[in-house]
Tab-separated table of C-alpha atoms and ligand atoms in Angstrom:
chain	number	residue	atom	x	y	z
D	99	MET	CA	0.000	0.000	0.000
D	100	ILE	CA	1.287	3.464	-0.830
D	101	GLN	CA	1.430	5.591	2.302
D	102	LYS	CA	1.435	9.346	2.776
D	103	PRO	CA	4.847	11.027	3.045
D	104	LYS	CA	6.332	11.399	6.536
D	105	GLY	CA	5.179	14.552	8.320
D	106	THR	CA	1.930	14.920	6.362
D	107	LYS	CA	-1.577	14.094	7.492
D	108	ASP	CA	-4.970	13.286	6.049
D	109	ILE	CA	-7.749	15.433	7.424
D	110	LEU	CA	-10.617	12.987	7.250
D	111	PRO	CA	-14.338	13.758	6.896
D	112	SER	CA	-14.742	12.729	10.536
D	113	ASP	CA	-12.406	15.586	11.568
D	114	SER	CA	-12.578	18.195	8.831
D	115	TYR	CA	-15.602	19.921	10.395
D	116	LYS	CA	-13.368	20.980	13.319
D	117	TRP	CA	-10.963	22.607	10.869
D	118	ALA	CA	-13.859	24.313	9.130
D	119	TYR	CA	-15.117	25.599	12.494
D	120	VAL	CA	-11.721	27.010	13.495
D	121	GLU	CA	-11.257	28.613	10.082
D	122	GLU	CA	-14.728	30.139	10.076
D	123	LYS	CA	-14.354	31.626	13.569
D	124	ALA	CA	-10.830	32.903	12.874
D	125	LYS	CA	-12.021	34.444	9.610
D	126	GLU	CA	-14.867	36.284	11.389
D	127	ILE	CA	-12.368	37.867	13.777
D	128	LEU	CA	-9.840	38.697	11.037
D	129	GLU	CA	-12.501	40.373	8.946
D	130	ASN	CA	-13.845	42.365	11.915
D	131	TYR	CA	-10.387	43.915	12.121
D	132	GLY	CA	-10.494	44.767	8.415
D	133	PHE	CA	-8.256	42.014	7.027
D	134	LYS	CA	-8.975	40.723	3.522
D	135	GLU	CA	-7.887	37.371	2.147
D	136	ILE	CA	-4.816	36.945	-0.054
D	137	ARG	CA	-3.907	33.727	-1.885
D	138	VAL	CA	-0.393	33.290	-3.202
D	139	PRO	CA	1.305	30.395	-5.031
D	140	VAL	CA	2.274	27.204	-3.223
D	141	PHE	CA	5.669	27.479	-4.902
D	142	GLU	CA	7.845	30.516	-5.488
D	143	ASN	CA	11.266	31.216	-6.933
D	144	THR	CA	13.764	30.017	-4.318
D	145	GLU	CA	15.468	33.409	-4.202
D	146	LEU	CA	12.382	34.916	-2.557
D	147	PHE	CA	12.911	32.882	0.598
D	148	GLU	CA	16.701	33.112	0.518
D	149	ARG	CA	16.448	36.885	0.516
D	150	GLY	CA	13.249	37.244	2.513
D	151	VAL	CA	13.565	34.646	5.247
D	152	GLY	CA	17.376	34.807	5.261
D	153	ASP	CA	20.048	32.443	3.960
D	154	THR	CA	21.494	31.728	7.414
D	155	THR	CA	18.192	30.575	8.935
D	156	ASP	CA	17.349	26.928	9.651
D	157	VAL	CA	14.316	27.300	7.401
D	158	VAL	CA	16.444	28.184	4.363
D	159	GLN	CA	19.553	26.146	5.136
D	160	LYS	CA	17.910	22.929	6.300
D	161	GLU	CA	14.159	22.841	5.811
D	162	MET	CA	13.137	23.988	2.347
D	163	TYR	CA	11.621	21.715	-0.283
D	164	THR	CA	13.655	23.034	-3.212
D	165	PHE	CA	13.885	21.506	-6.687
D	166	LEU	CA	14.727	22.408	-10.259
D	167	ASP	CA	11.676	22.444	-12.505
D	168	LYS	CA	11.751	21.208	-16.100
D	169	GLY	CA	12.906	24.658	-17.209
D	170	ASN	CA	15.877	24.458	-14.804
D	171	ARG	CA	14.478	27.119	-12.452
D	172	SER	CA	15.059	26.728	-8.733
D	173	ILE	CA	11.624	26.464	-7.146
D	174	THR	CA	10.696	26.156	-3.465
D	175	LEU	CA	7.465	25.076	-1.800
D	176	ARG	CA	6.594	27.984	0.500
D	177	PRO	CA	7.887	27.353	4.031
D	178	GLU	CA	5.931	30.375	5.348
D	179	GLY	CA	3.516	33.009	4.080
D	180	THR	CA	5.042	36.418	4.770
D	181	ALA	CA	7.622	36.470	1.962
D	182	GLY	CA	4.983	35.509	-0.633
D	183	ALA	CA	2.485	38.071	0.684
D	184	VAL	CA	5.124	40.817	0.534
D	185	ARG	CA	6.210	39.755	-2.963
D	186	ALA	CA	2.568	39.948	-4.072
D	187	TYR	CA	2.217	43.374	-2.394
D	188	ILE	CA	5.179	44.716	-4.374
D	189	GLU	CA	4.507	42.938	-7.657
D	190	ASN	CA	0.852	44.028	-7.783
D	191	GLY	CA	1.513	47.673	-6.941
D	192	MET	CA	-0.452	47.491	-3.714
D	193	ALA	CA	1.649	50.320	-2.298
D	194	SER	CA	-0.585	52.714	-4.246
D	195	LEU	CA	-3.712	51.474	-2.422
D	196	PRO	CA	-4.941	53.150	0.780
D	197	SER	CA	-2.480	52.238	3.486
D	198	PRO	CA	-2.113	50.138	5.568
D	199	ILE	CA	-2.936	46.970	3.695
D	200	LYS	CA	-4.352	44.261	5.958
D	201	MET	CA	-4.290	40.718	4.589
D	202	TRP	CA	-5.047	37.268	5.964
D	203	TYR	CA	-4.337	33.813	4.602
D	204	MET	CA	-5.016	30.195	5.457
D	205	MET	CA	-2.490	28.132	3.565
D	206	PRO	CA	-0.436	24.949	3.825
D	207	MET	CA	3.310	25.417	4.344
D	208	TYR	CA	6.171	22.997	3.742
D	209	ARG	CA	9.288	22.494	5.859
D	210	TYR	CA	11.590	19.490	5.911
D	211	GLU	CA	11.608	19.272	9.720
D	212	ASN	CA	12.395	16.589	12.255
D	213	VAL	CA	8.879	15.278	12.668
D	214	GLN	CA	7.651	15.237	16.270
D	215	LYS	CA	4.613	16.283	18.308
D	216	GLY	CA	3.244	19.495	16.773
D	217	ARG	CA	5.977	19.590	14.124
D	218	TYR	CA	4.990	18.453	10.649
D	219	ARG	CA	6.413	18.725	7.118
D	220	GLU	CA	3.145	19.891	5.656
D	221	PHE	CA	1.276	22.117	8.082
D	222	ARG	CA	-1.317	24.842	7.807
D	223	GLN	CA	-1.030	28.425	9.001
D	224	ILE	CA	-3.648	31.085	9.567
D	225	GLY	CA	-1.725	34.307	9.080
D	226	ALA	CA	-2.270	38.057	9.121
D	227	GLU	CA	-0.074	40.834	7.754
D	228	ILE	CA	-0.378	44.627	8.123
D	229	ILE	CA	1.792	46.389	5.552
D	230	GLY	CA	2.346	50.144	5.597
D	231	THR	CA	2.528	51.394	9.173
D	232	ALA	CA	5.423	51.941	11.567
D	233	SER	CA	3.190	52.839	14.500
D	234	TYR	CA	3.256	50.839	17.720
D	235	LYS	CA	-0.543	50.959	17.499
D	236	ALA	CA	-0.429	48.393	14.690
D	237	ASP	CA	1.572	46.055	16.943
D	238	VAL	CA	-1.040	46.488	19.662
D	239	GLU	CA	-4.016	45.924	17.372
D	240	LEU	CA	-2.434	42.842	15.830
D	241	ILE	CA	-1.520	41.313	19.193
D	242	CYS	CA	-5.068	42.031	20.457
D	243	MET	CA	-6.488	40.259	17.445
D	244	ALA	CA	-4.182	37.269	17.955
D	245	ASP	CA	-5.217	37.161	21.619
D	246	GLN	CA	-8.903	37.238	20.635
D	247	ILE	CA	-8.400	34.374	18.160
D	248	ILE	CA	-6.592	32.231	20.728
D	249	LYS	CA	-9.242	32.959	23.392
D	250	LYS	CA	-12.049	32.087	20.991
D	251	PHE	CA	-11.010	28.435	21.102
D	252	ASN	CA	-11.056	27.919	24.903
D	253	ILE	CA	-7.473	26.795	25.147
D	254	PRO	CA	-6.155	27.023	28.676
D	255	GLY	CA	-2.556	27.776	29.639
D	256	VAL	CA	-1.483	29.970	26.735
D	257	THR	CA	1.048	32.687	27.606
D	258	LEU	CA	1.871	35.690	25.465
D	259	ASN	CA	5.629	36.296	25.425
D	260	ILE	CA	6.955	39.476	23.848
D	261	ASN	CA	10.350	40.959	23.120
D	262	SER	CA	11.984	43.595	20.974
D	263	ILE	CA	14.869	42.608	18.756
D	264	GLY	CA	15.617	46.174	17.691
D	265	CYS	CA	16.537	47.521	14.300
D	266	PRO	CA	19.756	47.471	12.213
D	267	VAL	CA	20.984	50.515	14.207
D	268	CYS	CA	20.807	48.904	17.661
D	269	ARG	CA	21.760	45.508	16.318
D	270	LYS	CA	25.225	46.684	15.253
D	271	LYS	CA	26.372	47.296	18.816
D	272	TYR	CA	24.543	44.255	20.073
D	273	GLN	CA	26.142	41.944	17.532
D	274	GLU	CA	29.588	43.135	18.614
D	275	ALA	CA	28.753	42.275	22.230
D	276	LEU	CA	27.309	38.935	21.187
D	277	LYS	CA	30.356	38.053	19.102
D	278	ALA	CA	32.619	38.911	22.009
D	279	PHE	CA	30.576	36.559	24.223
D	280	ILE	CA	30.345	33.680	21.748
D	281	GLY	CA	33.803	34.165	20.238
D	282	SER	CA	35.760	32.749	23.171
D	283	ASN	CA	33.848	29.451	22.875
D	284	ILE	CA	33.147	29.291	19.149
D	285	GLU	CA	35.131	26.073	18.692
D	286	LYS	CA	32.686	24.297	21.030
D	287	TYR	CA	29.587	25.247	18.980
D	288	CYS	CA	28.035	23.050	16.258
D	289	ASP	CA	29.258	23.409	12.661
D	290	THR	CA	26.161	25.376	11.595
D	291	CYS	CA	26.703	27.924	14.373
D	292	LYS	CA	30.344	28.285	13.354
D	293	THR	CA	29.305	29.207	9.828
D	294	ARG	CA	26.820	31.760	11.180
D	295	PHE	CA	29.258	33.460	13.553
D	296	GLU	CA	30.575	36.082	11.127
D	297	LYS	CA	27.496	36.632	8.991
D	298	ASN	CA	24.639	36.488	11.490
D	299	PRO	CA	25.646	35.784	15.112
D	300	MET	CA	22.070	36.349	16.384
D	301	ARG	CA	21.026	33.149	14.603
D	302	ILE	CA	23.326	31.222	16.990
D	303	LEU	CA	20.886	32.110	19.798
D	304	ASP	CA	18.194	30.237	17.887
D	305	CYS	CA	20.194	26.981	17.552
D	306	LYS	CA	18.273	23.892	18.691
D	307	GLU	CA	21.438	21.853	19.540
D	308	LYS	CA	21.657	21.105	23.259
D	309	LYS	CA	25.353	21.978	23.590
D	310	CYS	CA	24.862	25.308	21.771
D	311	LYS	CA	21.900	26.150	23.992
D	312	GLU	CA	24.074	25.550	27.051
D	313	LEU	CA	26.903	27.668	25.660
D	314	ASN	CA	24.392	30.466	24.994
D	315	GLN	CA	23.465	30.704	28.690
D	316	GLY	CA	24.281	34.201	29.964
D	317	ALA	CA	24.642	35.739	26.482
D	318	PRO	CA	23.960	39.491	26.302
D	319	VAL	CA	20.303	40.315	25.506
D	320	ILE	CA	19.288	42.782	22.837
D	321	LEU	CA	16.832	44.557	25.140
D	322	ASP	CA	19.887	46.108	26.862
D	323	TYR	CA	21.071	47.519	23.528
D	324	LEU	CA	17.897	49.029	22.053
D	325	CYS	CA	18.254	52.477	20.477
D	326	GLU	CA	15.936	55.211	21.721
D	327	GLU	CA	13.397	54.769	18.946
D	328	CYS	CA	13.124	50.988	19.437
D	329	SER	CA	13.020	51.358	23.196
D	330	THR	CA	10.193	53.943	23.064
D	331	HIS	CA	8.308	51.778	20.566
D	332	PHE	CA	8.536	48.757	22.876
D	333	GLU	CA	7.499	50.762	25.955
D	334	ASN	CA	4.467	52.079	24.051
D	335	VAL	CA	3.439	48.571	23.012
D	336	LYS	CA	3.728	47.277	26.585
D	337	LYS	CA	1.804	50.203	28.085
D	338	ALA	CA	-1.009	49.881	25.551
D	339	LEU	CA	-1.304	46.114	26.121
D	340	GLU	CA	-1.549	46.713	29.864
D	341	LYS	CA	-4.280	49.319	29.343
D	342	LEU	CA	-6.231	46.827	27.250
D	343	GLY	CA	-5.854	44.129	29.904
D	344	ILE	CA	-3.756	41.818	27.706
D	345	ASN	CA	-1.375	39.877	29.924
D	346	TYR	CA	2.127	39.358	28.633
D	347	VAL	CA	5.560	38.276	29.792
D	348	VAL	CA	8.707	39.950	28.459
D	349	ASP	CA	10.962	37.127	27.288
D	350	SER	CA	14.323	38.587	26.286
D	351	GLY	CA	15.270	35.190	24.849
D	352	ILE	CA	12.901	35.386	21.866
D	353	VAL	CA	14.954	35.912	18.703
D	354	ARG	CA	12.610	34.199	16.174
D	355	GLY	CA	13.798	31.856	13.466
D	356	LEU	CA	13.344	34.123	10.450
D	357	ASP	CA	15.714	36.972	9.596
D	358	TYR	CA	13.213	39.634	8.594
D	359	TYR	CA	12.090	40.569	12.089
D	360	THR	CA	12.707	43.980	13.664
D	361	LYS	CA	11.450	45.596	16.892
D	362	THR	CA	8.427	43.816	18.425
D	363	VAL	CA	8.329	40.016	18.293
D	364	PHE	CA	5.835	37.809	20.096
D	365	GLU	CA	4.832	34.198	20.664
D	366	PHE	CA	1.701	32.666	22.159
D	367	VAL	CA	3.033	29.561	23.876
D	368	SER	CA	0.946	26.655	25.141
D	369	GLU	CA	2.439	25.770	28.512
D	370	THR	CA	0.605	22.442	28.574
D	371	GLU	CA	1.844	21.309	25.148
D	372	GLY	CA	5.240	23.000	25.300
D	373	TYR	CA	5.018	24.587	21.866
D	374	THR	CA	4.187	27.895	20.236
D	375	VAL	CA	0.713	28.139	18.757
D	376	LEU	CA	0.990	31.576	17.165
D	377	ALA	CA	4.001	33.766	16.491
D	378	GLY	CA	4.972	36.888	14.662
D	379	GLY	CA	6.504	40.300	14.763
D	380	ARG	CA	7.430	43.467	12.961
D	381	TYR	CA	9.407	43.284	9.720
D	382	ASP	CA	10.172	46.887	8.798
D	383	GLY	CA	12.919	46.061	6.283
D	384	LEU	CA	11.384	43.216	4.283
D	385	VAL	CA	9.453	45.174	1.640
D	386	GLU	CA	12.619	47.098	0.775
D	387	GLU	CA	14.737	43.940	0.889
D	388	LEU	CA	12.450	42.371	-1.708
D	389	GLY	CA	12.620	45.360	-4.043
D	390	GLY	CA	9.832	47.694	-2.845
D	391	GLN	CA	9.938	51.123	-1.221
D	392	LYS	CA	10.771	51.327	2.466
D	393	THR	CA	7.488	50.177	4.021
D	394	GLU	CA	7.062	49.092	7.628
D	395	ALA	CA	4.967	46.029	8.406
D	396	ILE	CA	3.977	43.517	11.056
D	397	GLY	CA	2.248	40.142	11.060
D	398	PHE	CA	1.749	36.759	12.647
D	399	ALA	CA	0.920	33.201	11.764
D	400	MET	CA	-0.921	30.635	13.839
D	401	GLY	CA	-0.084	26.951	13.500
D	402	GLU	CA	-3.524	25.569	12.690
D	403	ASP	CA	-2.480	21.923	13.151
D	404	ARG	CA	-1.194	22.712	16.631
D	405	LEU	CA	-4.279	24.723	17.475
D	406	ILE	CA	-6.555	21.866	16.382
D	407	ASP	CA	-4.556	19.335	18.437
D	408	ILE	CA	-5.127	21.410	21.584
D	409	PHE	CA	-8.652	22.404	20.594
D	410	GLU	CA	-9.651	18.721	20.426
D	411	LYS	CA	-8.314	18.155	23.924
D	412	TYR	CA	-10.314	20.919	25.547
D	413	ASN	CA	-13.469	21.143	23.462
D	414	GLU	CA	-14.876	17.625	23.517
D	415	THR	CA	-18.257	18.613	24.906
D	416	ASN	CA	-18.918	21.918	23.198
D	417	ASP	CA	-21.276	22.532	20.335
D	418	VAL	CA	-18.792	21.913	17.519
D	419	LYS	CA	-20.229	18.783	15.933
D	420	MET	CA	-20.190	17.111	12.568
D	421	ARG	CA	-23.390	17.838	10.655
D	422	VAL	CA	-25.845	14.924	10.597
D	423	PRO	CA	-28.791	14.473	8.188
D	424	ASP	CA	-31.974	16.315	9.124
D	425	LEU	CA	-33.935	13.597	7.374
D	426	TYR	CA	-33.505	10.152	5.851
D	427	ILE	CA	-36.092	9.144	3.268
D	428	ALA	CA	-36.454	5.386	2.834
D	429	SER	CA	-38.586	4.050	0.004
D	430	ILE	CA	-40.148	0.767	-1.068
D	431	GLY	CA	-40.824	0.067	-4.749
D	432	LYS	CA	-39.970	1.893	-7.974
D	433	LEU	CA	-42.731	4.522	-7.753
D	434	ALA	CA	-41.789	5.448	-4.176
D	435	GLU	CA	-38.090	5.500	-5.027
D	436	GLU	CA	-38.648	8.065	-7.770
D	437	TYR	CA	-40.927	10.071	-5.501
D	438	ALA	CA	-38.320	9.975	-2.707
D	439	GLN	CA	-35.609	11.175	-5.067
D	440	ASP	CA	-37.708	14.116	-6.205
D	441	LEU	CA	-38.707	15.005	-2.634
D	442	ALA	CA	-35.090	14.840	-1.451
D	443	LEU	CA	-34.014	17.145	-4.273
D	444	LYS	CA	-36.680	19.732	-3.438
D	445	LEU	CA	-35.916	19.656	0.285
D	446	ARG	CA	-32.180	20.090	-0.367
D	447	LYS	CA	-32.948	23.109	-2.531
D	448	ASN	CA	-34.691	24.478	0.554
D	449	GLY	CA	-31.566	24.071	2.664
D	450	ILE	CA	-32.447	20.760	4.330
D	451	TYR	CA	-29.778	18.048	4.672
D	452	VAL	CA	-31.489	14.949	3.273
D	453	GLU	CA	-30.156	11.461	2.643
D	454	ALA	CA	-31.932	8.896	0.482
D	455	ASP	CA	-30.790	5.505	-0.762
D	456	ILE	CA	-28.290	5.566	-3.643
D	457	CYS	CA	-26.999	2.024	-3.103
D	458	GLU	CA	-30.174	0.086	-3.962
D	459	ARG	CA	-30.256	-1.233	-0.424
D	460	SER	CA	-33.013	-3.285	1.175
D	461	MET	CA	-35.400	-1.466	3.536
D	462	LYS	CA	-33.689	-3.100	6.539
D	463	ALA	CA	-30.254	-1.962	5.374
D	464	SER	CA	-31.584	1.533	4.628
D	465	LEU	CA	-32.968	1.901	8.145
D	466	LYS	CA	-29.704	0.681	9.614
D	467	TYR	CA	-27.808	3.226	7.546
D	468	ALA	CA	-30.178	6.043	8.606
D	469	ASP	CA	-29.480	5.120	12.221
D	470	LYS	CA	-25.716	4.956	11.725
D	471	THR	CA	-25.544	8.369	10.067
D	472	GLY	CA	-27.370	9.851	13.078
D	473	SER	CA	-30.273	11.158	10.973
D	474	LYS	CA	-32.621	13.223	13.098
D	475	PHE	CA	-35.853	12.196	11.315
D	476	LEU	CA	-36.988	9.332	9.115
D	477	ILE	CA	-39.788	9.073	6.558
D	478	VAL	CA	-40.638	5.716	4.956
D	479	ILE	CA	-42.469	5.975	1.640
D	480	GLY	CA	-44.301	3.175	-0.172
D	481	GLU	CA	-46.951	3.165	-2.901
D	482	ASP	CA	-49.776	4.057	-0.436
D	483	GLU	CA	-47.865	7.069	0.859
D	484	VAL	CA	-47.245	8.293	-2.688
D	485	ASN	CA	-50.927	7.924	-3.611
D	486	ASN	CA	-52.227	9.514	-0.367
D	487	LYS	CA	-49.500	12.192	-0.251
D	488	ASN	CA	-49.211	11.349	3.412
D	489	ALA	CA	-46.602	9.507	5.509
D	490	LYS	CA	-45.281	9.064	9.035
D	491	ILE	CA	-42.275	11.072	10.161
D	492	LYS	CA	-40.260	9.540	12.978
D	493	ASN	CA	-38.120	11.441	15.431
D	494	MET	CA	-35.129	9.103	15.663
D	495	ALA	CA	-34.045	10.313	19.108
D	496	THR	CA	-37.433	9.884	20.853
D	497	GLY	CA	-39.054	7.284	18.604
D	498	GLU	CA	-42.141	9.524	18.379
D	499	GLU	CA	-44.079	9.286	15.097
D	500	LYS	CA	-46.391	11.886	13.537
D	501	GLU	CA	-48.463	12.074	10.367
D	502	VAL	CA	-47.100	14.440	7.764
D	503	GLU	CA	-48.450	15.624	4.437
D	504	LEU	CA	-45.876	14.992	1.712
D	505	ASN	CA	-45.333	18.587	0.730
D	506	ILE	CA	-42.190	20.613	1.282
D	507	ASP	CA	-43.634	23.202	3.692
D	508	GLU	CA	-45.294	20.574	5.873
D	509	ILE	CA	-42.147	18.463	6.103
D	510	ILE	CA	-39.937	21.465	6.844
D	511	SER	CA	-42.258	22.622	9.617
D	512	LYS	CA	-42.224	19.121	11.173
D	513	LEU	CA	-38.407	19.000	10.991
D	514	LYS	CA	-38.263	22.234	12.922
G	705	LIG	P1	6.917	30.735	12.418
G	705	LIG	O1	7.235	31.001	13.851
G	705	LIG	O2	7.950	30.066	11.627
G	705	LIG	O3	6.550	32.130	11.773
G	705	LIG	O4	5.590	29.915	12.318
G	705	LIG	C1	4.387	30.373	12.914
G	705	LIG	C2	3.654	29.243	13.576
G	705	LIG	O5	3.436	28.177	12.635
G	705	LIG	C3	4.428	28.561	14.704
G	705	LIG	O6	4.286	29.274	15.904
G	705	LIG	C4	3.746	27.207	14.769
G	705	LIG	O7	2.541	27.293	15.494
G	705	LIG	C5	3.427	26.940	13.320
G	705	LIG	N1	4.459	26.052	12.744
G	705	LIG	C6	5.686	26.385	12.298
G	705	LIG	N2	6.331	25.302	11.849
G	705	LIG	C7	5.503	24.250	12.026
G	705	LIG	C8	5.577	22.860	11.757
G	705	LIG	N3	6.659	22.319	11.193
G	705	LIG	N4	4.528	22.071	12.068
G	705	LIG	C9	3.404	22.603	12.610
G	705	LIG	N5	3.270	23.920	12.883
G	705	LIG	C10	4.303	24.726	12.602
G	705	LIG	C11	6.204	32.303	10.469
G	705	LIG	O8	5.984	31.410	9.707
G	705	LIG	C12	6.020	33.754	10.089
G	705	LIG	N6	5.745	33.833	8.644
G	705	LIG	C13	4.925	34.382	10.901
G	705	LIG	C14	4.748	35.824	10.562
G	705	LIG	C15	3.792	36.352	9.769
G	705	LIG	N7	5.535	36.806	10.965
G	705	LIG	C16	5.114	37.938	10.431
G	705	LIG	N8	4.064	37.688	9.707
C-alpha cells in the first residue's frame, strides 16, 4: 500500500468539520479587524525565501523543499507566508492602495523538519499581515487580534511572550557584544553555528542543539542595547497592552527563526503542550529587501495543526459537531423511489440536509444506515404514501411518530 509522506496528514471527513469551524471563527475575527484574504502560489522562486527569510536561517539552510523544474528554475514550496504576501504586495503595486494593507491567509506550508509532536512537514497556518505602518498601534491591534483568536477556542494555559529585537541601528552594537561573548567558545559550537558566527551571530541564539543552547546561557540580551526609537516603541506597546488588559511576559530570549524581524516580536506559547501556537513580529525592512519602497509592516501566523490538536483536547463537549442528516427518506418500490428522489431534491434546494438511498439497499439496510448516520428524522415511503401524499415522520431520538403531508412546507415545519 502506498502511504502518505512522513510529516503529512490526512484530514478525514470525521475531523474536517473541526478545521472548518476554526477557520470560520478565525475568519470572522480577522474580517472584523479589516483584514482581507490573499492567496499566493504554493511554490515561489527560491530566491524569494533566501532573501526574505534569510540564507542563514534553519528554514532556508535545512528545511526547504527546493527543486529544479523542467525549465531548470530553482523552485521552493513555500515554508511560510510572509515572503509571498510581501512579494505579491510589491509585484501588484499594492503600495498605491490606501495604506495600511491588511491581509489574511489560510495556507499549507512545507518544511523538511524533524517530525515530532506538533511539528509536521506539511502544516497549515492562519496568518495576518499589516503592511504600511510603523506605528506601535499596529503592533497592539495585531496582538489584540491574535489574543482574541486564541481565546475564541477555549485553550487554557497559553502565555503571550513578547520581546523587541531592535533595528539594524541597535543591532550593530549588540552583535559586537554577542560576538565577544560567543567568540571565546566558538570552537565548542556546532558546525552550523560556526558558519553563522561572522554573517549572522544572532542566529546562533536560535540553535536547537543542546550543547549550543548551554553555551548560549548568559549571552547578552538585545533589550539592553535598544536604540531610543526601538526602546520607546517597545514601551508604548507594553503600556497599551496593559491598558487593554492583555497579559504578557517579556521574554528577552525570543529571537525568532526568520531573519526579517525587527522591533516587536511575540509568541503565544501553550504551557501544557510545550510549543508555540501563534508567532509573529514586525518586519520593517522586508518590503525594501524584496525590491519595494521602504514600508514598515507587522504580522503573525498561527499553527492551525497545533491549534486543532489542543482544541480537540479541551473542546470535547462543546457545540462543535459534525453535521448529521436532518432527514432520511427510505422508500419501497420503484414509484416510491422516484418520488423519494424528487422530494429529497426539493428539500435540499430548501436548505435541508437529506439522505436517500443511492446504493439500492433493502429497507432493513436503509434503516440501519439512517441510524448509523445519526439522521434526526426518518420518513418511509411506499406506494400508499405516494398515492395519499401522506406519511409518518419519525423522530429518531425519541421514537415519536407523527403524520405528515408529503409537501415541502409541511415536512420542513415538522423537521423544525
Ligand atoms: P513561524 O514562527 O515560523 O513564523 O511559524 C508560525 C507558527 O506556525 C508557529 O508558531 C507554529 O505554530 C506553526 N508552525 C511552524 N512550523 C511548524 C511545523 N513544522 N509544524 C506545525 N506547525 C508549525 C512564520 O511562519 C512567520 N511567517 C509568521 C509571521 C507572519 N511573521 C510575520 N508575519
